C-alpha positions as MATLAB code, in Angstrom:
seq = 'MVTPYPSVNVLGTALEPCSRDPMTGYFRDGHCNTCAEDSGSHTVCVIMTAEFLAFSKYVGNDLTTPMPQYQFPGLKPGDSWCLCAARFLQAHDEGCAPLVRLEATHQAALDMVPLDILEVYRAPE';
ca = [
      54.805  -12.879 -108.771;
      54.516   -9.089 -108.816;
      57.287   -7.278 -106.968;
      56.554   -3.627 -106.178;
      59.348   -1.085 -106.571;
      60.468    0.670 -103.367;
      57.899    3.243 -102.172;
      59.972    6.378 -102.735;
      58.669    9.675 -104.122;
      60.262   12.059 -106.631;
      61.792   14.035 -103.748;
      63.638   10.950 -102.483;
      61.528   10.467  -99.338;
      58.836    7.957  -98.351;
      55.919    7.862 -100.789;
      52.841    9.485  -99.232;
      49.271    8.316  -99.945;
      47.573    9.826 -102.997;
      43.917    8.944 -102.368;
      41.792    6.382 -100.592;
      38.517    8.048 -101.645;
      38.422    7.260 -104.448;
      40.850    4.370 -103.963;
      43.669    4.785 -106.445;
      46.945    3.271 -107.541;
      48.001    0.367 -109.722;
      47.668   -1.867 -106.656;
      44.514   -0.013 -105.471;
      46.268    0.671 -102.180;
      45.842    4.459 -102.194;
      49.479    5.018 -103.225;
      51.086    5.544 -106.639;
      53.220    2.445 -106.172;
      54.369    0.655 -109.297;
      56.149   -2.430 -110.589;
      57.540   -3.826 -113.840;
      54.055   -5.098 -114.779;
      52.560   -1.586 -114.580;
      52.998   -0.804 -118.270;
      51.067    2.470 -117.863;
      53.311    3.706 -115.040;
      50.442    4.929 -112.816;
      52.891    7.004 -110.819;
      51.904   10.701 -110.908;
      49.571   11.771 -108.093;
      47.394   14.515 -109.555;
      44.415   16.566 -108.461;
      41.769   16.342 -111.167;
      40.459   19.445 -112.913;
      37.482   19.804 -115.230;
      39.855   20.844 -118.015;
      42.067   17.767 -117.619;
      39.087   15.399 -117.349;
      37.656   16.824 -120.596;
      41.061   16.459 -122.284;
      41.445   12.882 -121.096;
      37.988   11.973 -122.397;
      38.766   13.677 -125.720;
      41.920   11.575 -126.183;
      40.038    8.361 -125.405;
      40.382    7.824 -121.654;
      37.073    8.734 -120.021;
      37.825    9.064 -116.312;
      34.450   10.551 -115.381;
      32.127    7.633 -116.164;
      31.755    5.082 -113.354;
      32.701    1.497 -114.216;
      31.359   -0.614 -111.334;
      32.726   -3.828 -112.863;
      36.227   -2.441 -112.104;
      35.243   -0.794 -108.799;
      35.836    2.554 -110.519;
      33.517    5.316 -109.259;
      34.358    7.888 -111.951;
      36.365   10.985 -111.117;
      35.383   14.600 -110.612;
      37.350   17.823 -110.217;
      39.178   17.845 -106.896;
      39.709   14.076 -106.748;
      43.288   12.865 -106.381;
      44.362   10.010 -108.665;
      47.472    8.104 -109.726;
      47.771    9.122 -113.355;
      49.876    7.451 -116.027;
      53.132    9.345 -116.495;
      52.725    9.437 -120.290;
      49.218   10.940 -120.009;
      50.505   13.590 -117.618;
      53.300   14.499 -120.039;
      50.807   14.603 -122.911;
      48.548   16.937 -120.905;
      51.566   19.128 -120.109;
      52.415   19.318 -123.812;
      48.791   20.304 -124.563;
      48.680   22.934 -121.790;
      46.101   21.258 -119.560;
      48.077   19.268 -116.979;
      46.530   19.018 -113.509;
      48.286   19.896 -110.254;
      50.724   17.309 -108.876;
      51.313   16.144 -105.322;
      55.088   15.540 -105.453;
      55.226   13.785 -102.070;
      52.756   11.202 -103.401;
      54.298   10.856 -106.894;
      56.465    7.754 -107.287;
      60.080    8.258 -108.319;
      59.481    5.952 -111.318;
      57.562    8.864 -112.899;
      60.969   10.472 -113.464;
      61.701    7.822 -116.101;
      59.245    9.713 -118.318;
      58.606   13.151 -116.790;
      61.486   15.411 -115.722;
      61.294   16.723 -112.149;
      61.402   20.343 -113.331;
      58.161   19.776 -115.283;
      56.481   18.108 -112.297;
      57.550   21.013 -110.077;
      55.767   23.505 -112.368;
      52.477   21.840 -111.388;
      53.240   21.307 -107.689;
      50.049   21.560 -105.673;
      50.091   23.994 -102.760;
      50.350   22.300  -99.377;
];
């Protein structure tokens, strides 16, 4: 049985939705909720950019091509998505990290990405 971690964001408050269109999250519930079984830690709510999408495709994770068999519509710039914490950190290291919605980023992201790095990319309200 999968037991989700508490829905708390990196700011210590209730986790806000990331996106329902497209539907995102490890549980496909629109939130960046996570659990022990989420080995990718899909916990960072980001706003996609063309630069990040190109980077992600270059490193082997094409997020732009639809995959109907997984109910995945493909992403475009402007879409919000629960990104793996390691991929976000990699994009930061390469200088192409997307903006982050801190209120919708699960506190488990802090296991891999320091809050001060996430804050650098904080999306305007």
